[in-house]
mmCIF file of C-alpha atoms in Angstrom:
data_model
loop_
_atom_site.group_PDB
_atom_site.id
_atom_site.type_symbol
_atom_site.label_atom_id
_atom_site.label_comp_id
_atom_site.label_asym_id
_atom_site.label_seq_id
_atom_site.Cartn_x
_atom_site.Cartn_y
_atom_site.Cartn_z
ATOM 1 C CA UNK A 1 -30.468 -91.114 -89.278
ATOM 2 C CA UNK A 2 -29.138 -88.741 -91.981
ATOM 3 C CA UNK A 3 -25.136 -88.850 -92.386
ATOM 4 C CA UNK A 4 -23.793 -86.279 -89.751
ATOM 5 C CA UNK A 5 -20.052 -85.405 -88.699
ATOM 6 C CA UNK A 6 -19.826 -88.859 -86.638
ATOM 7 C CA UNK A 7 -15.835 -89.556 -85.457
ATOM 8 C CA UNK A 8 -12.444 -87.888 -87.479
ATOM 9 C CA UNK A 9 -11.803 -89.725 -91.061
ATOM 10 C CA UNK A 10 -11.308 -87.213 -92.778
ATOM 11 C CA UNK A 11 -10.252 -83.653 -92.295
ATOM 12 C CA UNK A 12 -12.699 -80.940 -93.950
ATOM 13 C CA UNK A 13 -9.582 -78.861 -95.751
ATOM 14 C CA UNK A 14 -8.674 -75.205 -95.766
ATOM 15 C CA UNK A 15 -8.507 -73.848 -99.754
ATOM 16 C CA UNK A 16 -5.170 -75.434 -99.861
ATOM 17 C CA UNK A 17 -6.197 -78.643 -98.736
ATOM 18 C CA UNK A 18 -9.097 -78.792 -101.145
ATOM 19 C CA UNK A 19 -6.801 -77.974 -104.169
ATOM 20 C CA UNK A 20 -4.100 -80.462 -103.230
ATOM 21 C CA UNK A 21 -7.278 -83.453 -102.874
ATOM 22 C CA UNK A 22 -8.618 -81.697 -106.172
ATOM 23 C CA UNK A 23 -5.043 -82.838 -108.266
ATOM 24 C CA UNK A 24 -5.461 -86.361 -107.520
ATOM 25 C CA UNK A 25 -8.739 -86.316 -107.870
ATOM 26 C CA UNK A 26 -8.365 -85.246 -111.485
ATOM 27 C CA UNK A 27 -4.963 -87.543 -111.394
ATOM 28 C CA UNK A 28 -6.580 -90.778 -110.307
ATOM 29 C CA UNK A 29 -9.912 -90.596 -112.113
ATOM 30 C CA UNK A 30 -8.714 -90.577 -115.214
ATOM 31 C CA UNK A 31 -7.424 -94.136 -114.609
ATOM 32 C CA UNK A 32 -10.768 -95.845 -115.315
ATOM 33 C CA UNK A 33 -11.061 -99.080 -117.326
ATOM 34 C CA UNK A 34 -11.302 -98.028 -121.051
ATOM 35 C CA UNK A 35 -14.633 -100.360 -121.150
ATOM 36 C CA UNK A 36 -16.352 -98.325 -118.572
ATOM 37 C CA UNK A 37 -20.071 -97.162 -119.702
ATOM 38 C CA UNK A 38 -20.662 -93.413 -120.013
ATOM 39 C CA UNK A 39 -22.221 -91.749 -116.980
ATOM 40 C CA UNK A 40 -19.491 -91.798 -115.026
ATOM 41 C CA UNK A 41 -16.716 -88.590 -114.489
ATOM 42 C CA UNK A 42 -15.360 -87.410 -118.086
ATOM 43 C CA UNK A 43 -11.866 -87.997 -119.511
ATOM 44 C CA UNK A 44 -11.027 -91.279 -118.496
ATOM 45 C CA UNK A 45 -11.890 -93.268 -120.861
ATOM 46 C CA UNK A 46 -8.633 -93.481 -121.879
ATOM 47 C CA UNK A 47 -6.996 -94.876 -119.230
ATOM 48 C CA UNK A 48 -3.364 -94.754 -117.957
ATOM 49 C CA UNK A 49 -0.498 -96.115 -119.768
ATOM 50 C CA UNK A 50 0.892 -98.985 -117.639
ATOM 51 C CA UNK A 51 4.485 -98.118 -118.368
ATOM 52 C CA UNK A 52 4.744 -96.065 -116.067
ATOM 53 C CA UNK A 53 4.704 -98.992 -113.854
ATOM 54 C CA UNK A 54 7.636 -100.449 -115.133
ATOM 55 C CA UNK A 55 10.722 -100.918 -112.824
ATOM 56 C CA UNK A 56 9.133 -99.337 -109.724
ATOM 57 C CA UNK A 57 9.404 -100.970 -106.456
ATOM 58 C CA UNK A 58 6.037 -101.666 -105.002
ATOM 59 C CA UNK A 59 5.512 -103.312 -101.237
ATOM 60 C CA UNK A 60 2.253 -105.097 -100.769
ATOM 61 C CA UNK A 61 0.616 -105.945 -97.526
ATOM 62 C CA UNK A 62 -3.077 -106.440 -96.465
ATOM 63 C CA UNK A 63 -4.762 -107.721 -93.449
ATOM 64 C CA UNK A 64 -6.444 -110.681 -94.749
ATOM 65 C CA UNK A 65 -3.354 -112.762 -94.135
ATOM 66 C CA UNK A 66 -0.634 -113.916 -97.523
ATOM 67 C CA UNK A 67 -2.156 -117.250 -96.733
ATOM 68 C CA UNK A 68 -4.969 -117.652 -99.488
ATOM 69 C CA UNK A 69 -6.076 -120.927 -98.762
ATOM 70 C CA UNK A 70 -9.894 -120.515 -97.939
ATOM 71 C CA UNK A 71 -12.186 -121.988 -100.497
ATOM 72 C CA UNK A 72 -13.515 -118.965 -100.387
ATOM 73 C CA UNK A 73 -10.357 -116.895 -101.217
ATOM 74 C CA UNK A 74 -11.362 -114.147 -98.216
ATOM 75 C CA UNK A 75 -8.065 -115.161 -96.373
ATOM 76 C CA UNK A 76 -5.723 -113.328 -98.988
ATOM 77 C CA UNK A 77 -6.724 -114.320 -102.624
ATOM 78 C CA UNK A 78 -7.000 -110.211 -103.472
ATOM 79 C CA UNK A 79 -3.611 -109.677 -102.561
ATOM 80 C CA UNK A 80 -2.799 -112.620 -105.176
ATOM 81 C CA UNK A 81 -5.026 -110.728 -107.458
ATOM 82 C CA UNK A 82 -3.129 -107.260 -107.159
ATOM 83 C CA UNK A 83 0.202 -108.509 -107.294
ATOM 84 C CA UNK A 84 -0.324 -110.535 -110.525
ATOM 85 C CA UNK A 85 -1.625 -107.145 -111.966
ATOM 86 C CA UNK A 86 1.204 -105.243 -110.860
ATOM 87 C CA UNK A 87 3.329 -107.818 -112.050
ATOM 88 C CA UNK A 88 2.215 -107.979 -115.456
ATOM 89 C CA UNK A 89 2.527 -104.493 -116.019
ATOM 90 C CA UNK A 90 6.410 -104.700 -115.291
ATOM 91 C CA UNK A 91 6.284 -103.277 -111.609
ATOM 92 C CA UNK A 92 8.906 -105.517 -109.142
ATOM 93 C CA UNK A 93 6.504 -106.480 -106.364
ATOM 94 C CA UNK A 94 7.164 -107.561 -102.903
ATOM 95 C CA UNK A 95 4.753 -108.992 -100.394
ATOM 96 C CA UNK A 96 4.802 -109.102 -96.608
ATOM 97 C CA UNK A 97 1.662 -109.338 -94.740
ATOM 98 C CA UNK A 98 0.177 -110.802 -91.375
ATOM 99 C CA UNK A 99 0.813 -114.698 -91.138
ATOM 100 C CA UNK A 100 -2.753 -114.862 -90.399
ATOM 101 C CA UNK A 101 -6.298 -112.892 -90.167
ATOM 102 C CA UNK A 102 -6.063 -109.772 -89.035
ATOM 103 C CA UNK A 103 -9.005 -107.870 -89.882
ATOM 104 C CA UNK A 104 -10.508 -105.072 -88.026
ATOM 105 C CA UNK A 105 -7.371 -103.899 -86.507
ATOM 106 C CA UNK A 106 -6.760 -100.727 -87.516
ATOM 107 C CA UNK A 107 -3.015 -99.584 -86.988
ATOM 108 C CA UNK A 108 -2.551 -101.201 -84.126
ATOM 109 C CA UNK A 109 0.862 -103.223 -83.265
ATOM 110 C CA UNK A 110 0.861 -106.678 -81.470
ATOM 111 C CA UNK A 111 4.070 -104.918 -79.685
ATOM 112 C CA UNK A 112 5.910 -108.768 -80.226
ATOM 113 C CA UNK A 113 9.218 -108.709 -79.130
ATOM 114 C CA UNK A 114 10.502 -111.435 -81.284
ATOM 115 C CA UNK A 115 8.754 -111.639 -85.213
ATOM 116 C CA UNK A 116 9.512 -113.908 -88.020
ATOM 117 C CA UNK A 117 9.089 -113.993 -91.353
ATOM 118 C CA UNK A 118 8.218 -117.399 -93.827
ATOM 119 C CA UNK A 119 6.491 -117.922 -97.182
ATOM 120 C CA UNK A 120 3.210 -119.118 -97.188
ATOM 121 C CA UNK A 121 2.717 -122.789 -96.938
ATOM 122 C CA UNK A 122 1.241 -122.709 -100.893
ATOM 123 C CA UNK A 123 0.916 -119.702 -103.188
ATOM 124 C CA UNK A 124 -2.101 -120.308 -105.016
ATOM 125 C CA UNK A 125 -1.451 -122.422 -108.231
ATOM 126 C CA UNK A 126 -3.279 -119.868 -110.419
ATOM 127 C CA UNK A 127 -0.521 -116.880 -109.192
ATOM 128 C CA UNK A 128 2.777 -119.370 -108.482
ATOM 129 C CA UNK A 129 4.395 -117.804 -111.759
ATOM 130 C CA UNK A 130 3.755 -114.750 -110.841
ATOM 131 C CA UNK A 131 6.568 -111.842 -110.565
ATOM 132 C CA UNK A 132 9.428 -114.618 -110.748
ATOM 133 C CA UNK A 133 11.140 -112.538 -113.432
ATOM 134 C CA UNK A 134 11.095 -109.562 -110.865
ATOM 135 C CA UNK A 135 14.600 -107.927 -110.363
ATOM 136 C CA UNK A 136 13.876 -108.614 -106.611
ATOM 137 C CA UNK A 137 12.352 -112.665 -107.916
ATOM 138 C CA UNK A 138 8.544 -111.582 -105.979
ATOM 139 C CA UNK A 139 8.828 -113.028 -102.681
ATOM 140 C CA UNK A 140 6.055 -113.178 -100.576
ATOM 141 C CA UNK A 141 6.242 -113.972 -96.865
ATOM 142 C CA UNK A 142 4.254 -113.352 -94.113
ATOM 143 C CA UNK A 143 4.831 -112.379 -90.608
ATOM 144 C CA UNK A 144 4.102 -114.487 -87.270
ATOM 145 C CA UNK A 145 4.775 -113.214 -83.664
ATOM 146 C CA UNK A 146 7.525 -114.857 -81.635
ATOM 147 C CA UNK A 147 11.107 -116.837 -82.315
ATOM 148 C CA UNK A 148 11.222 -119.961 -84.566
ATOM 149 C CA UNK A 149 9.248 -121.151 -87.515
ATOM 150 C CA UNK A 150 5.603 -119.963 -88.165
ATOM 151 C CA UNK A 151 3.490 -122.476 -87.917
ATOM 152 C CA UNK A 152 -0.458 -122.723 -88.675
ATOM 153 C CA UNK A 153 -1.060 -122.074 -85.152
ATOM 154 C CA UNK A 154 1.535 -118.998 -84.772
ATOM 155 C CA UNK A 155 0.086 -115.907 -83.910
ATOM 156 C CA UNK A 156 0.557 -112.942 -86.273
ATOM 157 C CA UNK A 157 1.664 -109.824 -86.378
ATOM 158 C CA UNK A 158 -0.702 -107.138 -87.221
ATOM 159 C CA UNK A 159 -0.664 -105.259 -90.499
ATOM 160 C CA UNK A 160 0.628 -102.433 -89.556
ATOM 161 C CA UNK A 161 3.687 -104.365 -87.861
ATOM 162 C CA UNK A 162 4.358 -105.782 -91.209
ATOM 163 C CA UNK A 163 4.463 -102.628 -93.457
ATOM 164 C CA UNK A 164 6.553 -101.090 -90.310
ATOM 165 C CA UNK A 165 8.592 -104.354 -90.900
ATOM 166 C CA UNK A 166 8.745 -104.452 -94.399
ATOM 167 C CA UNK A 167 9.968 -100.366 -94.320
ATOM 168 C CA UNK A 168 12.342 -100.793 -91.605
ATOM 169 C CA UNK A 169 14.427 -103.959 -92.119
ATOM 170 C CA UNK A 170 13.160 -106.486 -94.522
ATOM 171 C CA UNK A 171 13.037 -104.467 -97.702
ATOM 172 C CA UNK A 172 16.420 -103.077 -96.838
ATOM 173 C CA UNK A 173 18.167 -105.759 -95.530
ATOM 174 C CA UNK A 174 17.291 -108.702 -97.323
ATOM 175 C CA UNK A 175 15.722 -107.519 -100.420
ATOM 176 C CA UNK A 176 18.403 -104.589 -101.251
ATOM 177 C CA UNK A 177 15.823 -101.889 -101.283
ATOM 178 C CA UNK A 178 18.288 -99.439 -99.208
ATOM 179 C CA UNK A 179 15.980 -96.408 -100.098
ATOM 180 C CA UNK A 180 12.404 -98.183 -100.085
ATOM 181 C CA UNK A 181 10.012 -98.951 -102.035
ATOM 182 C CA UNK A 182 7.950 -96.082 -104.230
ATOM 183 C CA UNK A 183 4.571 -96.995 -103.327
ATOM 184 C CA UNK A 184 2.742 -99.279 -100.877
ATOM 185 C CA UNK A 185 -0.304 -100.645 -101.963
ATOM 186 C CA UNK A 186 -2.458 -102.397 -99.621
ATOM 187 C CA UNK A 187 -5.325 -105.216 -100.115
ATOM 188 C CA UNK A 188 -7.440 -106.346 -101.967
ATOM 189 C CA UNK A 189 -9.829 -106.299 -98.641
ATOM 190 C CA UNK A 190 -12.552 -108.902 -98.966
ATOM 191 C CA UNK A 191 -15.145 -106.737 -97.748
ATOM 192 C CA UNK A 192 -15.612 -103.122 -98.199
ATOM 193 C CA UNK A 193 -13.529 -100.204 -96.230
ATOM 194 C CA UNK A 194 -15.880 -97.288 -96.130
ATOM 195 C CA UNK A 195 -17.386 -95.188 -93.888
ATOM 196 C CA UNK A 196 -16.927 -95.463 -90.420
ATOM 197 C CA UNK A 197 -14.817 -99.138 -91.106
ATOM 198 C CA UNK A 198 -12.444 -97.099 -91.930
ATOM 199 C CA UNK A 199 -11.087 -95.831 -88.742
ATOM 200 C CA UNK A 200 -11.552 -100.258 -88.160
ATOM 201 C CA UNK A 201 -9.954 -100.937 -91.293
ATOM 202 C CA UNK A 202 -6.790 -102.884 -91.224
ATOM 203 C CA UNK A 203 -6.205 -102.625 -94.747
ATOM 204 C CA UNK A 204 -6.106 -98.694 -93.980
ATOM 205 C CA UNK A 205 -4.865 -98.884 -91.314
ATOM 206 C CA UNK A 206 -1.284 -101.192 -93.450
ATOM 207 C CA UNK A 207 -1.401 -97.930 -95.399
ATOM 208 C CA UNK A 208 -1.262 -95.211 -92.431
ATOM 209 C CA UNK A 209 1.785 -97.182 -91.231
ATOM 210 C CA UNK A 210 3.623 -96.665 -95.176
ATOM 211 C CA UNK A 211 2.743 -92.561 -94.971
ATOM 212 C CA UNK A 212 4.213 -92.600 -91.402
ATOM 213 C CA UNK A 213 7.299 -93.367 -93.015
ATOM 214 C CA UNK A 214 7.189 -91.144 -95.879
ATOM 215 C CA UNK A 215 5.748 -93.267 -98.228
ATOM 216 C CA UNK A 216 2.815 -92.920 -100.763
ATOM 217 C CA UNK A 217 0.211 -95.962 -100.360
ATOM 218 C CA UNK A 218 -3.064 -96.653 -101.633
ATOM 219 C CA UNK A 219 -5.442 -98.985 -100.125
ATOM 220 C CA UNK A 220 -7.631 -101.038 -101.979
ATOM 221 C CA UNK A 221 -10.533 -103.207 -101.041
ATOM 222 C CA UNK A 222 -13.389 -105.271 -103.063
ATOM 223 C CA UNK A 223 -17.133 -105.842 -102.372
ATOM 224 C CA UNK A 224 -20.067 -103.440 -101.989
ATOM 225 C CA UNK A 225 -20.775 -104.335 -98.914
ATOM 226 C CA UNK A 226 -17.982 -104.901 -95.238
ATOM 227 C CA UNK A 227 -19.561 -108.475 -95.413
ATOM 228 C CA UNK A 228 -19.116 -109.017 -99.091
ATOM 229 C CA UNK A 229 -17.209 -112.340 -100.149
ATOM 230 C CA UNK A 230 -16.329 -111.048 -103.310
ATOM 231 C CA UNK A 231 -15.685 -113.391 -106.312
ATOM 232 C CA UNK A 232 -12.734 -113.033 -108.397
ATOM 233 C CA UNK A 233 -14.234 -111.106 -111.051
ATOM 234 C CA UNK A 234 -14.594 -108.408 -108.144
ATOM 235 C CA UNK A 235 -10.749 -108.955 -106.974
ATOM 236 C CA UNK A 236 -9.987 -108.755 -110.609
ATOM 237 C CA UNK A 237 -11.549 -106.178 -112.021
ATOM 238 C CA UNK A 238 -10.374 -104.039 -108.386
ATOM 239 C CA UNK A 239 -6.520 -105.236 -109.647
ATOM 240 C CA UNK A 240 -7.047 -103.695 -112.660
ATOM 241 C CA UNK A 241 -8.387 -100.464 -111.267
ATOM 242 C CA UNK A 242 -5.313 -99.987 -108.541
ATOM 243 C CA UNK A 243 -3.265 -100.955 -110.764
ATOM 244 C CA UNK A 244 -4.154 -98.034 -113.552
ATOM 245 C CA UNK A 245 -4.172 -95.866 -110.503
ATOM 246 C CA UNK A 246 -1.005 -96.432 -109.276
ATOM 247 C CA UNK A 247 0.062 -96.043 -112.872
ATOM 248 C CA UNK A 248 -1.243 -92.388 -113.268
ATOM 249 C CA UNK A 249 -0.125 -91.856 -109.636
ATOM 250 C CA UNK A 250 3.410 -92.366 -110.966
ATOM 251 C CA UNK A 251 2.799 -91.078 -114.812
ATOM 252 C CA UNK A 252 2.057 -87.808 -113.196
ATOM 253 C CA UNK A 253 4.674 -87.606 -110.923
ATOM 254 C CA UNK A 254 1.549 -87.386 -107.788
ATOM 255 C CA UNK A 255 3.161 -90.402 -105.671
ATOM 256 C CA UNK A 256 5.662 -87.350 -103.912
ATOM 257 C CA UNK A 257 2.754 -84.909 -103.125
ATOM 258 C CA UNK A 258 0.373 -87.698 -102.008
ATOM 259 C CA UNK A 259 3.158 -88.698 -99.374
ATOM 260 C CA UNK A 260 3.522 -84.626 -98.238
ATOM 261 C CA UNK A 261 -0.231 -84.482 -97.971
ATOM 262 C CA UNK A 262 0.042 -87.435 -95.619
ATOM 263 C CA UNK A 263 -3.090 -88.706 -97.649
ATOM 264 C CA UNK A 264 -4.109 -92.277 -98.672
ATOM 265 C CA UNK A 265 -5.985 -92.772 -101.728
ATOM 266 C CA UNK A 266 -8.977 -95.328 -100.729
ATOM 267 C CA UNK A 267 -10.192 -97.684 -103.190
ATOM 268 C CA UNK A 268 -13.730 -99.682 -103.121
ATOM 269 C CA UNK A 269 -14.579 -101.784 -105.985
ATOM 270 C CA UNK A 270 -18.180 -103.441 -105.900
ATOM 271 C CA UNK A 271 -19.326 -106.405 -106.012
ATOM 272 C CA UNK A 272 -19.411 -106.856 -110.453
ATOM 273 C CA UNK A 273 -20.209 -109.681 -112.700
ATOM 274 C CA UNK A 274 -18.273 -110.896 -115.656
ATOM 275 C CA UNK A 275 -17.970 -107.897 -118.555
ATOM 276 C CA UNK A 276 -18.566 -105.191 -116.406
ATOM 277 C CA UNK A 277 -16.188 -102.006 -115.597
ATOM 278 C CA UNK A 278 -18.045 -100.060 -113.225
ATOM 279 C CA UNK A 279 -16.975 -96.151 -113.496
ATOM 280 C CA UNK A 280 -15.103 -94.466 -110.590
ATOM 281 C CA UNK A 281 -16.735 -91.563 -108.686
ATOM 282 C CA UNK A 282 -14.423 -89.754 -106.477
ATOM 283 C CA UNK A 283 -16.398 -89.645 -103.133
ATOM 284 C CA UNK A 284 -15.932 -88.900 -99.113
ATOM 285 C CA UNK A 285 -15.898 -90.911 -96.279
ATOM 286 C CA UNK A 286 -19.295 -91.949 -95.261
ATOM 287 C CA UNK A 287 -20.566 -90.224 -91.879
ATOM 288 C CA UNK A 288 -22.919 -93.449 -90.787
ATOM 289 C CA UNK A 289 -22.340 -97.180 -91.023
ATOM 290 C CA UNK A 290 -24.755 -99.127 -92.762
ATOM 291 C CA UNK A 291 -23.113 -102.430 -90.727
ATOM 292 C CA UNK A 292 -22.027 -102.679 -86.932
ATOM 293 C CA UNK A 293 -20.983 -104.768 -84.156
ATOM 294 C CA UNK A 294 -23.519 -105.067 -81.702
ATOM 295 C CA UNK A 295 -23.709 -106.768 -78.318
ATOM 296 C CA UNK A 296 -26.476 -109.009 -77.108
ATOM 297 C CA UNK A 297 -26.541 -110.209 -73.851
ATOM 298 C CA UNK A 298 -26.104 -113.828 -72.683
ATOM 299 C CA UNK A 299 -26.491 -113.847 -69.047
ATOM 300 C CA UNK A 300 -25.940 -111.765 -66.147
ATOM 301 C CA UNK A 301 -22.431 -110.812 -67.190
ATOM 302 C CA UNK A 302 -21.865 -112.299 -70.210
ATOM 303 C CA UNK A 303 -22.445 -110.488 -74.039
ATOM 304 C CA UNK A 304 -22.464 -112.103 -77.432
ATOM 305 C CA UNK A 305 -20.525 -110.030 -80.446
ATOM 306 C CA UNK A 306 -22.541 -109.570 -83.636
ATOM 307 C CA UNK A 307 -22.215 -108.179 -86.480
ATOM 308 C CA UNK A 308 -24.680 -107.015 -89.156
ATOM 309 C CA UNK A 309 -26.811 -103.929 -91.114
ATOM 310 C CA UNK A 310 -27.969 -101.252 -88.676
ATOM 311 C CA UNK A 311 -31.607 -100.957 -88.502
ATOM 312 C CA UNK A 312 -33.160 -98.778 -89.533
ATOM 313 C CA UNK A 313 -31.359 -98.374 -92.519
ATOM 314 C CA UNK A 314 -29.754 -95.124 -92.139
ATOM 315 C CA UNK A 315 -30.104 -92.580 -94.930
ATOM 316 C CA UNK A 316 -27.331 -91.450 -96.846
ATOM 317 C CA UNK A 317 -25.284 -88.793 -98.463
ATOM 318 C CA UNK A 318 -25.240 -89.543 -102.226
ATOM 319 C CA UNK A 319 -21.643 -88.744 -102.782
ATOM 320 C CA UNK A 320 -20.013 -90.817 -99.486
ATOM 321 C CA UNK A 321 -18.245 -93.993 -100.776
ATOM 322 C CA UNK A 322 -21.102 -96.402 -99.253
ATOM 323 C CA UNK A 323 -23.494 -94.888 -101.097
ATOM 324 C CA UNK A 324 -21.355 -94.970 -104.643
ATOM 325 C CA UNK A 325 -20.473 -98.339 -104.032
ATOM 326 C CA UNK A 326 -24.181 -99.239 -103.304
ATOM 327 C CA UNK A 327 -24.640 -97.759 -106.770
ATOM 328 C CA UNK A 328 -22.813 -100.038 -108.313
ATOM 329 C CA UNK A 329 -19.777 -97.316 -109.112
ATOM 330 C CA UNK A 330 -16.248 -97.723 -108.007
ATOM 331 C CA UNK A 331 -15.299 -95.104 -104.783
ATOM 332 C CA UNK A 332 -11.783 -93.227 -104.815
ATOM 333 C CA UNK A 333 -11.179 -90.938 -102.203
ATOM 334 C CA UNK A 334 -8.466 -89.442 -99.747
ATOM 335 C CA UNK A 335 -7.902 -90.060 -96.099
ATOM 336 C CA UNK A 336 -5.871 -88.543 -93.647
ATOM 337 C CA UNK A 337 -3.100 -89.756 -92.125
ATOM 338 C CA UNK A 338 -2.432 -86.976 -89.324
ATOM 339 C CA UNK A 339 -6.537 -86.814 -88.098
ATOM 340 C CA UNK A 340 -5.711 -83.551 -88.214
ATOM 341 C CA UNK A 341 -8.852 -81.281 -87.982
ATOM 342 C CA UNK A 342 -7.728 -77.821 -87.483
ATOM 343 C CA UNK A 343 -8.703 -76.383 -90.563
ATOM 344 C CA UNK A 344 -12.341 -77.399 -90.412
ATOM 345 C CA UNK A 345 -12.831 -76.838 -86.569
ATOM 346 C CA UNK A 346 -12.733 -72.872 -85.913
ATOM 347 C CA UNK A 347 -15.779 -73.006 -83.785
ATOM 348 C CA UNK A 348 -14.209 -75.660 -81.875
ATOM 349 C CA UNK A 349 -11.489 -73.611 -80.941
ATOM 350 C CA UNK A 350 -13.471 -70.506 -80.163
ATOM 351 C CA UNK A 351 -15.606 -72.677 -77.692
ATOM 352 C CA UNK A 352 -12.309 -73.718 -75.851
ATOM 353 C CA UNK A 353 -9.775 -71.040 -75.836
ATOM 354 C CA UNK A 354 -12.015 -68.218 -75.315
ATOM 355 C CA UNK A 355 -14.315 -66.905 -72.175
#
């Protein structure tokens, strides 16, 4: 199957839509690493200049969980990865993220009546030094559902509870930040968020919840593929892109606009090896998945969940972010907030309203 308009991601924009995604297009791309090969898009091989970062109040969440204690790193160890990047280039960071694993849900709210907030039970020892010179000292905490202390066995909140959390108490109330923080960042995802995992994504769905409340975000995730593990060359060399993003987000005074828009700038790094800086490409939301849940049946009522690459392989459009990141390339794009697809859908209207 060839990619087809499959679900809302991504509005198709009027003139004036197209012009505001062209701007940070041309904004954001130019943020490539400065090692990055030629091929790629022109002018950015010269890369933001990280000052701009300096001083500006940055909330982190993902949906991975602030736990990081998987051998593996998939529970959290991006977020670890972005903050120390942020970090180093002067920005005061805060964290607050689900208590546990909470992928795959989207923007969805556990609707808890009672939350609480606690640290991690250990940062990772390669980030504890991280952001403690911070103005706000880099606390990260996640957030589990109910009264009390959170415990290993607490159930979390979801990410978008803890970015609606983070906006509408914490960050105020306990961290100072009376007028918020100037840009949300969200991930790194261990696994890929493109196509149609993002209307799934939790990691987007962290960031929907910041541009409900007026603020810019950017969601970033690592691996070429939605079951990727990646390593931390991946998460790192992902940290460094966001982080030169967010920096020419801010150096060109975009973070505003990309908030008015009600747009998220989408980030998926690939799966790299040590040495490489893959290029950016700024790309659309795929139309097909290349992975799926499935069901299999197990009895006469019963059904077993699965997950995996749909067969056949579908084909794809060359310029949708599963197809750059199967390239090898870094994907950038924009995503709606609003789902908003009244400038694209004309004939829809002229189906329903008239005769």
């Amino acid at each position: 199957m060839d990619e087809r308009a499959n679900g809302l991601r991504r509005r198709r924009p009027g003139r004036g839509g197209r012009l505001a995604v062209a701007g940070l297009a041309a904004a954001v791309l130019a943020a490539a690493p400065a090692s990055a090969s030629a091929g790629g898009d022109r002018g950015h091989h010269a890369g933001p200049d990280l000052r701009a970062l300096a001083g500006k109040r940055i909330l982190l969440a993902n949906d991975d969980s602030v736990q990081a204690a998987r051998p593996d790193g998939a529970d959290g160890r991006g977020l670890y990865a972005l903050r120390k990047a942020l970090c180093e280039a002067k920005a005061d960071v805060v964290v607050v993220g689900p208590w546990a694993q909470q992928s795959g849900r989207s923007r969805a709210s556990a609707s808890s009546p009672q939350v609480t907030v606690a640290p991690p039970a250990a940062v990772p020892a390669q980030y504890a030094q991280d952001c403690s010179t911070a103005p706000s000292g880099g606390p990260v905490v996640g957030v589990c559902q109910g009264a009390g202390q959170c415990a290993p066995s607490s159930a979390s909140v979801t990410p978008a509870d803890a970015v609606d959390l983070a906006l509408g108490a914490y960050l105020p109330q306990r961290i100072g930040w009376t007028h918020g923080p100037d840009l949300v960042l969200t991930g790194i995802n261990s696994g890929a968020n493109t196509d149609l995992s993002v209307n799934l994504s939790g990691t987007v769905g962290a960031a929907v919840a910041a541009v409900e409340h007026g603020v810019p975000a950017v969601a970033v995730s690592a691996g070429t593929r939605a079951t990727s593990v990646p390593s931390d060359t991946s998460y790192q060399v992902a940290a460094r892109y966001a982080t030169r993003v967010a920096a020419r987000l801010f150096a060109r005074k975009a973070t505003g606009r990309l908030a008015r828009e009600r747009l998220i700038i989408n980030i998926n790094c690939p799966d790299v090896t040590a040495g490489v800086d893959p290029t950016p490409r700024w790309t659309h939301v795929g139309r097909v998945a290349v992975d799926r849940f499935s069901y299999t049946a197990t009895g006469e009522n019963g059904y077993r969940l699965g997950y995996g690459a749909v067969q056949p392989a579908p084909g794809l459009d060359p310029h949708s972010d599963t197809a750059t990141l199967a390239g090898g390339h870094i994907s950038i794009g924009a995503v709606t907030v609003d789902r908003d697809g009244s400038g694209a859908a004309g004939w829809a209207r002229a189906v329903t309203m008239t005769g």
